[in-house]
mmCIF file of C-alpha atoms in Angstrom:
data_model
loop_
_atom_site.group_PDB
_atom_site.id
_atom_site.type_symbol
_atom_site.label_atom_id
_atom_site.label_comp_id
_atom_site.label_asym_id
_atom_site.label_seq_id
_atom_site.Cartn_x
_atom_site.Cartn_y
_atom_site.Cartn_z
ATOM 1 C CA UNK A 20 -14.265 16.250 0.721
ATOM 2 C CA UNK A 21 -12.097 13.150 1.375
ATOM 3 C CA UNK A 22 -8.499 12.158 0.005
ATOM 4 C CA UNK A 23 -8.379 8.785 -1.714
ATOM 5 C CA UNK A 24 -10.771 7.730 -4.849
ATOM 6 C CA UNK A 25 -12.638 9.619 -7.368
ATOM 7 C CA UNK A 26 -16.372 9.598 -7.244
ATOM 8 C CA UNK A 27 -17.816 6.724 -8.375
ATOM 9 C CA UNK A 28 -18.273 6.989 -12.026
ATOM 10 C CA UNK A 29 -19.198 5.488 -15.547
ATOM 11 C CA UNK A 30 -15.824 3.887 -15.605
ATOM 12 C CA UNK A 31 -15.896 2.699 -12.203
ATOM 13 C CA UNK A 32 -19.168 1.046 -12.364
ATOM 14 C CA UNK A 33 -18.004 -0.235 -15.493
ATOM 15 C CA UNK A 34 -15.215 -2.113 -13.712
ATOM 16 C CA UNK A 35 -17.556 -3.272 -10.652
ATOM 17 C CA UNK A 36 -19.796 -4.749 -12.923
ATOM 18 C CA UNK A 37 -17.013 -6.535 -15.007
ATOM 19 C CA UNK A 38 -15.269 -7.565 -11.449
ATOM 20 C CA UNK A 39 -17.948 -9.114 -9.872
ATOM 21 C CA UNK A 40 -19.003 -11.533 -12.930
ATOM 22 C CA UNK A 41 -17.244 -14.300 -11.224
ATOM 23 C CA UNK A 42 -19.431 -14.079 -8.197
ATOM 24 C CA UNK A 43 -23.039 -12.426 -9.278
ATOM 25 C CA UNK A 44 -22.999 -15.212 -11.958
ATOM 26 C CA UNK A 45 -22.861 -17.850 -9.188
ATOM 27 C CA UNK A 46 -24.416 -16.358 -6.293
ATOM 28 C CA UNK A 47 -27.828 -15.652 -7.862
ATOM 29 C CA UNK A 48 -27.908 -18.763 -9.953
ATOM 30 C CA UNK A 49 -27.918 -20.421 -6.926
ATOM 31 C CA UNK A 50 -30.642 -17.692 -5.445
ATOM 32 C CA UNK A 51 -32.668 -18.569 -8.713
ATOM 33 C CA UNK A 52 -32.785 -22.168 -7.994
ATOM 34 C CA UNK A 53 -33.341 -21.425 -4.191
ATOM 35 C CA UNK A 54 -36.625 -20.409 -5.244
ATOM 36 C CA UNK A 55 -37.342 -22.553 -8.133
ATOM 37 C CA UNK A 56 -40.790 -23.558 -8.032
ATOM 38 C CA UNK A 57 -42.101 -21.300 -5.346
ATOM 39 C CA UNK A 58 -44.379 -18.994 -4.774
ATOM 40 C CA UNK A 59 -43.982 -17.151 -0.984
ATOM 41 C CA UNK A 60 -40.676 -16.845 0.842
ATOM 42 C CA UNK A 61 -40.887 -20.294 3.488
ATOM 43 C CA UNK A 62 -38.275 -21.915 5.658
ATOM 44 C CA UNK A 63 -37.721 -24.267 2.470
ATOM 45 C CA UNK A 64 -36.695 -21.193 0.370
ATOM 46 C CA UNK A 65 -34.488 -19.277 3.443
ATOM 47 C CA UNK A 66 -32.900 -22.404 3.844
ATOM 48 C CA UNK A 67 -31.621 -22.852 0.139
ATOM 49 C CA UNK A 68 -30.994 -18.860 0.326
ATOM 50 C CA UNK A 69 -28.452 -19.692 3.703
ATOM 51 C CA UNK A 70 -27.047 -22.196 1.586
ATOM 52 C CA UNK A 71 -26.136 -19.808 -1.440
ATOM 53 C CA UNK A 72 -24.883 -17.131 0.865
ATOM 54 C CA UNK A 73 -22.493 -19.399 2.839
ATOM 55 C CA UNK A 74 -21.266 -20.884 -0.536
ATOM 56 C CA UNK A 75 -20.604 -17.327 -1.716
ATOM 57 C CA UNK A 76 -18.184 -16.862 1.621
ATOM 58 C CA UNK A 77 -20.349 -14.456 2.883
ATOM 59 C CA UNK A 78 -19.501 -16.789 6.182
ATOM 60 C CA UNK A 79 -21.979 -18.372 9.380
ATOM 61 C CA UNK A 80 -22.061 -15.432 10.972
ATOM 62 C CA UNK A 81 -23.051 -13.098 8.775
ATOM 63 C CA UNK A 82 -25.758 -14.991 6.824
ATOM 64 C CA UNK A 83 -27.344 -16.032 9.960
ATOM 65 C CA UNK A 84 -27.908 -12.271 10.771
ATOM 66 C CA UNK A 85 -29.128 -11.840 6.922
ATOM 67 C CA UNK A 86 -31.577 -14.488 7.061
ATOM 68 C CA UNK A 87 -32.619 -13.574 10.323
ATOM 69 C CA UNK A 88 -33.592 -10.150 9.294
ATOM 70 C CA UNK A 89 -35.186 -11.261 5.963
ATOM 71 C CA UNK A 90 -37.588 -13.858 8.961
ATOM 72 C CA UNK A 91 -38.312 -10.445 10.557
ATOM 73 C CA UNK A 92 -39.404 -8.636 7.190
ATOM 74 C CA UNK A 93 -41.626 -11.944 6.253
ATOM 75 C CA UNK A 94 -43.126 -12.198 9.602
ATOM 76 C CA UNK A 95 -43.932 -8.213 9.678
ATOM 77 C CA UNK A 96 -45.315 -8.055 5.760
ATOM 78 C CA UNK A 97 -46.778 -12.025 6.211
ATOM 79 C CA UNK A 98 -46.595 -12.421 2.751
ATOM 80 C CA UNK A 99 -43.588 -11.782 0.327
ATOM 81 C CA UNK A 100 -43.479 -13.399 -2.858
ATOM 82 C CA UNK A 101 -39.803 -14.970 -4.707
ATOM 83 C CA UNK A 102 -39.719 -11.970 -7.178
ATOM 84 C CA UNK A 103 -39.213 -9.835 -4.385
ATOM 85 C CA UNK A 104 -36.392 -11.641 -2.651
ATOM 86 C CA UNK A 105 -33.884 -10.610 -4.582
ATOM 87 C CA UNK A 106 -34.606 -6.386 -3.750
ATOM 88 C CA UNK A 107 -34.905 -7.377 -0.006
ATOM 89 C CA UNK A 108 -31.548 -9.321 -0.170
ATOM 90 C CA UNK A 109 -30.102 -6.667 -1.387
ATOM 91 C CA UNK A 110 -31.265 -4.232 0.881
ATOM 92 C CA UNK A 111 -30.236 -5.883 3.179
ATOM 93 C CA UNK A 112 -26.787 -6.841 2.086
ATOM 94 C CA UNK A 113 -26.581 -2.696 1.956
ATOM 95 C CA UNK A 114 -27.421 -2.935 5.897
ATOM 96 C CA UNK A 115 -25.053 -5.789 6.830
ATOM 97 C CA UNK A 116 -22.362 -2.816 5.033
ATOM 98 C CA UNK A 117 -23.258 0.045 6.675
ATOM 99 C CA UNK A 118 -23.053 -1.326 10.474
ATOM 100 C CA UNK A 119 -19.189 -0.819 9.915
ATOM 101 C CA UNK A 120 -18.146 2.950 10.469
ATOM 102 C CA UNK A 121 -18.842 4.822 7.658
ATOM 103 C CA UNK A 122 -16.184 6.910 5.993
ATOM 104 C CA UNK A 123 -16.777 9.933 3.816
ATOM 105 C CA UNK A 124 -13.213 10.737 3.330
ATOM 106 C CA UNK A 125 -12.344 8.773 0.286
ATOM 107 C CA UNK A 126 -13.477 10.956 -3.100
ATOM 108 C CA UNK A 127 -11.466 13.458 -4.190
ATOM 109 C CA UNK A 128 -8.015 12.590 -2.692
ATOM 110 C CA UNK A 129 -7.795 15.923 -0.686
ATOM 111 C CA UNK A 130 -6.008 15.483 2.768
ATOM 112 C CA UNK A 131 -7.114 15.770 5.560
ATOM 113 C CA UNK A 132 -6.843 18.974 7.394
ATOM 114 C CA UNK A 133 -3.562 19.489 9.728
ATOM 115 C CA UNK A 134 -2.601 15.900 8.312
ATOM 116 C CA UNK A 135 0.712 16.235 6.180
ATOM 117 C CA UNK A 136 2.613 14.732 5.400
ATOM 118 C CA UNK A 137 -0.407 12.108 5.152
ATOM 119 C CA UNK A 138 1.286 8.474 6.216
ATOM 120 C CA UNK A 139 -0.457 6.007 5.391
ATOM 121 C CA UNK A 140 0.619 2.243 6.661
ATOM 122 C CA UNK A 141 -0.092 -0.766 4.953
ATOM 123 C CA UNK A 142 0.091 -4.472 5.850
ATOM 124 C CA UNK A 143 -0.524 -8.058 4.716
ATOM 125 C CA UNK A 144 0.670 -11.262 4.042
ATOM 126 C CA UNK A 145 2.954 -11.784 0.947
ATOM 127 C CA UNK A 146 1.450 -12.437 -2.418
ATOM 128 C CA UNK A 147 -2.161 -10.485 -1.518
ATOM 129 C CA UNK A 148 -1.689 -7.671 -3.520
ATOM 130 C CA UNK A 149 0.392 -5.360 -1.562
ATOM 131 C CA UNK A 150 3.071 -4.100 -3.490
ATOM 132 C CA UNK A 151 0.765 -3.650 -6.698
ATOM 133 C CA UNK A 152 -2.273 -1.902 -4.842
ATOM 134 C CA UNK A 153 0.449 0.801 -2.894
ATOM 135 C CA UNK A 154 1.555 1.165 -6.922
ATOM 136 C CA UNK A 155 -1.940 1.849 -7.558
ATOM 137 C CA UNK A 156 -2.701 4.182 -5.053
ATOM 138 C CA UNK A 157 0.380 6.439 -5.627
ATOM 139 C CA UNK A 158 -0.427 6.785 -9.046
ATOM 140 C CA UNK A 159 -4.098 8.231 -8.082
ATOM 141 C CA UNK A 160 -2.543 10.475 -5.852
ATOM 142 C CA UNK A 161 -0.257 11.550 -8.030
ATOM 143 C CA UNK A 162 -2.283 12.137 -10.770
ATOM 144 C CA UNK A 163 -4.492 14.130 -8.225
ATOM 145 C CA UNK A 164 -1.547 16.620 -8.018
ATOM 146 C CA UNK A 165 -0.260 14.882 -4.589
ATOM 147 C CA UNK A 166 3.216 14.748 -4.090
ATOM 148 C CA UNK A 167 4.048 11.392 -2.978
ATOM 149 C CA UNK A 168 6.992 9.437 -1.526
ATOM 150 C CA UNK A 169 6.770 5.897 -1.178
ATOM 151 C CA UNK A 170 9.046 3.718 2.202
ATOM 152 C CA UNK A 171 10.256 0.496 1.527
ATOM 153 C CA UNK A 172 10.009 -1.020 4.845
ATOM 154 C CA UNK A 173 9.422 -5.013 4.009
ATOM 155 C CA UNK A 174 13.229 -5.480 4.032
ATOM 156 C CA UNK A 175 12.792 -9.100 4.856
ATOM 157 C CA UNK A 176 11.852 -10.578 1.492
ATOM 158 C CA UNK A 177 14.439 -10.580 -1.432
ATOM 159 C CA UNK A 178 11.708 -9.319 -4.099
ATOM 160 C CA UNK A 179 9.805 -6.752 -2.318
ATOM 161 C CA UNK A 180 12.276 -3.498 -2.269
ATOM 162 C CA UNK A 181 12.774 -4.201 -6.204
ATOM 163 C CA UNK A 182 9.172 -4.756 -7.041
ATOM 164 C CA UNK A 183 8.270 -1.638 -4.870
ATOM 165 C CA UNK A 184 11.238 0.665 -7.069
ATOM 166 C CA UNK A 185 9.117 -0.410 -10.178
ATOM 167 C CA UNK A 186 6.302 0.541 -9.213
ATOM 168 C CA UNK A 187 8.079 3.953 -7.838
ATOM 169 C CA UNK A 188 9.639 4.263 -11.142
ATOM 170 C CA UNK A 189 5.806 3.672 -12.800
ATOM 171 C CA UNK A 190 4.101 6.478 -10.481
ATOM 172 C CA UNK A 191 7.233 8.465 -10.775
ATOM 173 C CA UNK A 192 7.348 8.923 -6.836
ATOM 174 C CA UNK A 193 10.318 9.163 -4.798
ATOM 175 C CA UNK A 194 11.464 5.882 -2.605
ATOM 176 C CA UNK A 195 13.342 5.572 0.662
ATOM 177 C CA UNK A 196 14.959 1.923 0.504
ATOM 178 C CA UNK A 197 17.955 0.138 1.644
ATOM 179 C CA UNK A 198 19.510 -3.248 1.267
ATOM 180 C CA UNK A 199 17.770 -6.507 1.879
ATOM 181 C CA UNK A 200 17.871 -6.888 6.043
ATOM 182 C CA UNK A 201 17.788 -4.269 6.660
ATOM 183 C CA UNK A 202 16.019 -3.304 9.953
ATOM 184 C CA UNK A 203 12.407 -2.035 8.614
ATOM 185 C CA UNK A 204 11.420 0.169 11.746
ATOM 186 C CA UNK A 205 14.586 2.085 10.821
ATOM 187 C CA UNK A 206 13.693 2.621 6.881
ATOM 188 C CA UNK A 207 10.163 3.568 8.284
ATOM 189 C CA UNK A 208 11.779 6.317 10.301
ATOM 190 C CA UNK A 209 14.502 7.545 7.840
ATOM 191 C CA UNK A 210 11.330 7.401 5.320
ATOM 192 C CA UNK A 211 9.048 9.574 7.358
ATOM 193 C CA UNK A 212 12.070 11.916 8.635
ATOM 194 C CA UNK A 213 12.425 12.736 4.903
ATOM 195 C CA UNK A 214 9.170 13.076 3.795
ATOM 196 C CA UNK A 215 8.835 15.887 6.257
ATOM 197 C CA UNK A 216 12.082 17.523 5.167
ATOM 198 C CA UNK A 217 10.737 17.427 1.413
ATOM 199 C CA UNK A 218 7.306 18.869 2.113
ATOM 200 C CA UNK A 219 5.790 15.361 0.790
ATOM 201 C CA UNK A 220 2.069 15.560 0.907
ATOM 202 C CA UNK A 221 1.815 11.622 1.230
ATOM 203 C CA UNK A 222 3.808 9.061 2.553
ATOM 204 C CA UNK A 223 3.151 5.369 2.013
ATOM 205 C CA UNK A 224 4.821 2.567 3.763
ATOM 206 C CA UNK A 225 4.981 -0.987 2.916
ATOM 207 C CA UNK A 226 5.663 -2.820 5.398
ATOM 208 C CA UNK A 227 6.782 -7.012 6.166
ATOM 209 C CA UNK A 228 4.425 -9.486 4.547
ATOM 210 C CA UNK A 229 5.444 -12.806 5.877
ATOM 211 C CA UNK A 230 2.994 -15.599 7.426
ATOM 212 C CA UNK A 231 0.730 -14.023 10.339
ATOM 213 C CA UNK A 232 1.563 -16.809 12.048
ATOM 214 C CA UNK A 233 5.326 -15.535 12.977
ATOM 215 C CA UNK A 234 5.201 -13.827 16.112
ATOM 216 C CA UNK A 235 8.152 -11.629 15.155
ATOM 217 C CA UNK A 236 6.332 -9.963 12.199
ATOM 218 C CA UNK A 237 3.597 -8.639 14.829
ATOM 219 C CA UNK A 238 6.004 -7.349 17.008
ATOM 220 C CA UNK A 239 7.862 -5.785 14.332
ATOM 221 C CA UNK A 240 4.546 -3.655 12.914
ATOM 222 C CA UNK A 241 3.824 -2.290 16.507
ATOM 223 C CA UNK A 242 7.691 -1.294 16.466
ATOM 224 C CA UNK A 243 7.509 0.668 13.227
ATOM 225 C CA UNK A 244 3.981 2.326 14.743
ATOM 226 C CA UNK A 245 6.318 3.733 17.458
ATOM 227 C CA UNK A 246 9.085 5.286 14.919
ATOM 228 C CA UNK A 247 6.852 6.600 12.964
ATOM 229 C CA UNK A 248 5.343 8.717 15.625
ATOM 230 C CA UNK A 249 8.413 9.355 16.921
ATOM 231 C CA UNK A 250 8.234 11.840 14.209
ATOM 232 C CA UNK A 251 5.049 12.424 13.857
ATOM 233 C CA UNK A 252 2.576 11.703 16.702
ATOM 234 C CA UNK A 253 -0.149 11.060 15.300
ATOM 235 C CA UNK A 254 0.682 9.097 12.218
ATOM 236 C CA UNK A 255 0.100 6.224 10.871
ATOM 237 C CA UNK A 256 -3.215 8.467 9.798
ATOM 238 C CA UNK A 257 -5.004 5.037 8.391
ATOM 239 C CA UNK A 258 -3.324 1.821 8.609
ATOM 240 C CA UNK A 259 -4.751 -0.566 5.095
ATOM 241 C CA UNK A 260 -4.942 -4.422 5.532
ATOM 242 C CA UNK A 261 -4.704 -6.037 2.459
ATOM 243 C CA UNK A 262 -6.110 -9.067 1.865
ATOM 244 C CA UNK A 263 -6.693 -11.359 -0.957
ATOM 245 C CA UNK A 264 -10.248 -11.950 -1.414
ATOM 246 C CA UNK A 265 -9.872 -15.374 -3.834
ATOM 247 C CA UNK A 266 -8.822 -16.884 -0.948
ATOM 248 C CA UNK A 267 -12.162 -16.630 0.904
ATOM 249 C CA UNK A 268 -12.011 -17.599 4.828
ATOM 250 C CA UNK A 269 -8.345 -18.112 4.515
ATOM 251 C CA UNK A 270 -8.503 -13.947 4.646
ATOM 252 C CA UNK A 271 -10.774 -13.631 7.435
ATOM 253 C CA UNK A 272 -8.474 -15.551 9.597
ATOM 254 C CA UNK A 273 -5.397 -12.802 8.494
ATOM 255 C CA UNK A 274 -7.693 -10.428 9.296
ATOM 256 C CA UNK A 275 -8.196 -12.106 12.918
ATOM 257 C CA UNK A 276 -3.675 -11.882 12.834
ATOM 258 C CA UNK A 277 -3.093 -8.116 11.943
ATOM 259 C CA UNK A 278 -6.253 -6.522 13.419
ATOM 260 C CA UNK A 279 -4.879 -8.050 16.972
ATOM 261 C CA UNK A 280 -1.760 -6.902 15.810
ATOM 262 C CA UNK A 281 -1.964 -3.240 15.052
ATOM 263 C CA UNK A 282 -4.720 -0.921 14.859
ATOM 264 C CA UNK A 283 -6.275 -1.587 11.521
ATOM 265 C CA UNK A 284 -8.336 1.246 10.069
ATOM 266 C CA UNK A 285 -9.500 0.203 6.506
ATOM 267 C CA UNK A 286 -9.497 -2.838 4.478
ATOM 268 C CA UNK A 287 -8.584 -3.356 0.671
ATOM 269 C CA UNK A 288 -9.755 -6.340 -0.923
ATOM 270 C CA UNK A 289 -8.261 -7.402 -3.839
ATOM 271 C CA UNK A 290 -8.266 -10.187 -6.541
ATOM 272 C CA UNK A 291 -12.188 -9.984 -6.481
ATOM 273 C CA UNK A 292 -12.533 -10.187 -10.568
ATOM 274 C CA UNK A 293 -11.633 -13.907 -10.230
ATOM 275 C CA UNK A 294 -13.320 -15.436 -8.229
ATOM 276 C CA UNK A 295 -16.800 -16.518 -7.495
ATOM 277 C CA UNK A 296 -16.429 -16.058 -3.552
ATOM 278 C CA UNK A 297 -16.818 -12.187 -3.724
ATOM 279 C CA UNK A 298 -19.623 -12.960 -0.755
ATOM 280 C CA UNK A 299 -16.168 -12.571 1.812
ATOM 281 C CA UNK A 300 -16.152 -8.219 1.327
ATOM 282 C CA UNK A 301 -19.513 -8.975 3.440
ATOM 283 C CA UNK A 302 -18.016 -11.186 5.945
ATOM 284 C CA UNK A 303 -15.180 -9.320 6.610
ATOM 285 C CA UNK A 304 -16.873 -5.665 6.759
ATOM 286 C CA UNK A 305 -19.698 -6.949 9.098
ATOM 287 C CA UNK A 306 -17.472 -9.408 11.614
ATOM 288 C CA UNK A 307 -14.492 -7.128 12.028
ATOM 289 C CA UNK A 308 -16.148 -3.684 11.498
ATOM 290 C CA UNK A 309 -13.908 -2.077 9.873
ATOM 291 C CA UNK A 310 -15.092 0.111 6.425
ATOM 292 C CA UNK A 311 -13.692 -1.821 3.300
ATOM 293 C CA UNK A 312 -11.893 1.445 1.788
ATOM 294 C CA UNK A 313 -11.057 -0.361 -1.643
ATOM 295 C CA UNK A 314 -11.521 -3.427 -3.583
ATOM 296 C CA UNK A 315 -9.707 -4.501 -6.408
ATOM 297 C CA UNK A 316 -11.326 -5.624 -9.730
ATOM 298 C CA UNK A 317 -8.485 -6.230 -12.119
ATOM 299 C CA UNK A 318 -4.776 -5.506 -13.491
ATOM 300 C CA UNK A 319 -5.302 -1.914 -14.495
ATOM 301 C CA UNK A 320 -4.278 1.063 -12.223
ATOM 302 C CA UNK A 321 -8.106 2.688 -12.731
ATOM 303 C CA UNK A 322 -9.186 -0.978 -11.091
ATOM 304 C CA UNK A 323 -8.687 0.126 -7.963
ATOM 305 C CA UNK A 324 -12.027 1.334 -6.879
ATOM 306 C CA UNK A 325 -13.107 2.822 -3.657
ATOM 307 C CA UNK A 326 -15.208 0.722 -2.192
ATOM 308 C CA UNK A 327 -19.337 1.987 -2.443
ATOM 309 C CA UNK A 328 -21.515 -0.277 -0.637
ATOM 310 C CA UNK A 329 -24.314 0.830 -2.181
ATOM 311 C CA UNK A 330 -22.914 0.168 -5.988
ATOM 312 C CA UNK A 331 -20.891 -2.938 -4.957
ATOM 313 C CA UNK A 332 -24.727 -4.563 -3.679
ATOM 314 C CA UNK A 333 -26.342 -3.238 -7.429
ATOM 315 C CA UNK A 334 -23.547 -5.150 -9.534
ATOM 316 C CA UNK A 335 -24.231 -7.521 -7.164
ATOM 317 C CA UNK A 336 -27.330 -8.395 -8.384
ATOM 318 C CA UNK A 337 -27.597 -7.080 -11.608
ATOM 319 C CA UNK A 338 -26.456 -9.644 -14.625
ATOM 320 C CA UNK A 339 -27.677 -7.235 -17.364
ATOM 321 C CA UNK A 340 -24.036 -5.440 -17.614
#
């Protein structure tokens, strides 16, 4: 079984459905009037359909490969009427999400085996989400019986060590932190150094959020990758870019930044429940190929879902929720 999210539930689905408003609301309006008036799928009606997937921010490059496999299906079947559009686009939406690796490990929040302490790395700009969703995700593990030490290791803004001690204080988790300046590679080591000597079962690091565009920052998150495993050599065991997904292409080109930057394993997308540009968990998942672990849906600790590609297509296109 896997170590992160529960199985996807009432609740959960719930929360999907109420996070995704924003965008189903918009994106199949503008699939509805795509097809106003027709009867068979044509170029008229693919075209409108490119139109409403690139305003969604599901981006070029993916819905060109979309519409080019909903051609194929048209040409193969010859005729496919506008009340089936919608099941085929969301097929294939499900296919455009399964071409990143698949990963089976996030349902019960069991650890991996020969993997603990479990460190898990995470990284992105400032104001994305960070701070809250490591919050988030220590109080799931904790509530799954985990015990859990949180690393303070984005020393170089004056907020983020205090806003990461609430959150400790909320989970009621442990924190290695020291004063603002401090060099972070160093509080990465003295955080993973103790989490061994305390028989944590999971270690989570925040690390610097400023601009991807400074150099320094880059350089700095391959430096605490080498501390860390200085310790233990095969940690980070998943590194988690956060990104803000209100902020539509603007996050694909972090994602460009940090996965050049460090080895990237899983993506959590956050901020989803407001806005209308939900379409950008696609484009991210299918350009970078990397699985989109979790997405975020709201303020509430239980809004943190693991991400299910088949459940995130059905609220998708379901308004009846």
């Amino acid at each position: 079984m896997g170590f992160f999210g529960k199985l996807f539930g009432k609740k959960e689905k719930e929360s999907l459905d109420q996070g995704l408003e924003k965008t189903k609301e918009g994106f199949l309006g503008k699939i509805a009037r795509a097809v106003a008036g027709k009867s068979t799928v044509d170029a008229e009606v693919l075209d409108n359909l490119e139109e409403a997937l690139v305003s969604a921010d599901v981006g070029i490059e993916t819905t060109v490969e979309i519409i080019e496999r909903i051609e194929a299906r048209v040409a193969k079947d010859k005729y496919i009427n506008t009340s089936e559009l919608n099941s085929i686009l969301q097929q294939e939406i499900e296919n455009i999400l399964v071409d990143a690796p698949a990963d089976t490990t996030y349902s019960n929040f069991d650890l991996p085996a020969g993997k603990r302490p479990f460190v898990l790395m995470v990284v992105g700009v400032n104001g994305v989400g960070k701070t809250t969703t490591i919050g988030k995700l220590a109080h799931h593990f904790t509530q799954a019986g985990k015990k859990v030490m949180l690393g303070a290791a984005d020393t170089f803004r004056a907020a983020a060590v205090d806003q990461l001690t609430i959150w400790s204080e909320r989970a009621g988790v442990p924190i290695v932190k020291r004063e603002m300046g401090s060099d972070p590679a160093s509080v990465a080591f003295d955080a993973v150094s103790s989490a061994v000597a305390k028989d944590i079962d999971v270690l989570i690091i925040d690390t610097a959020g400023r601009l991807h565009t400074k150099t320094h920052l880059m350089e700095e998150l391959s430096k605490i990758k080498r501390v860390i495993q200085k310790v233990i050599p095969d940690a980070p065991h998943d590194v988690l870019l956060v990104l803000d997904g209100s902020t539509g292409q603007n996050a694909i080109e972090q994602a460009k930044h940090f996965t050049a930057a460090t080895d990237v394993t899983g993506l959590v997308i956050t901020k989803l429940d407001g806005t209308a540009k939900g379409g950008v968990v696609l484009a991210i998942a299918h350009q970078f190929k990397i699985p989109v672990k979790f997405i975020g849906v709201g303020e509430k600790v239980e809004d943190l879902l693991v991400f299910d590609k088949h459940e995130f297509a059905d609220s998708l296109f379901n308004l009846n929720k």
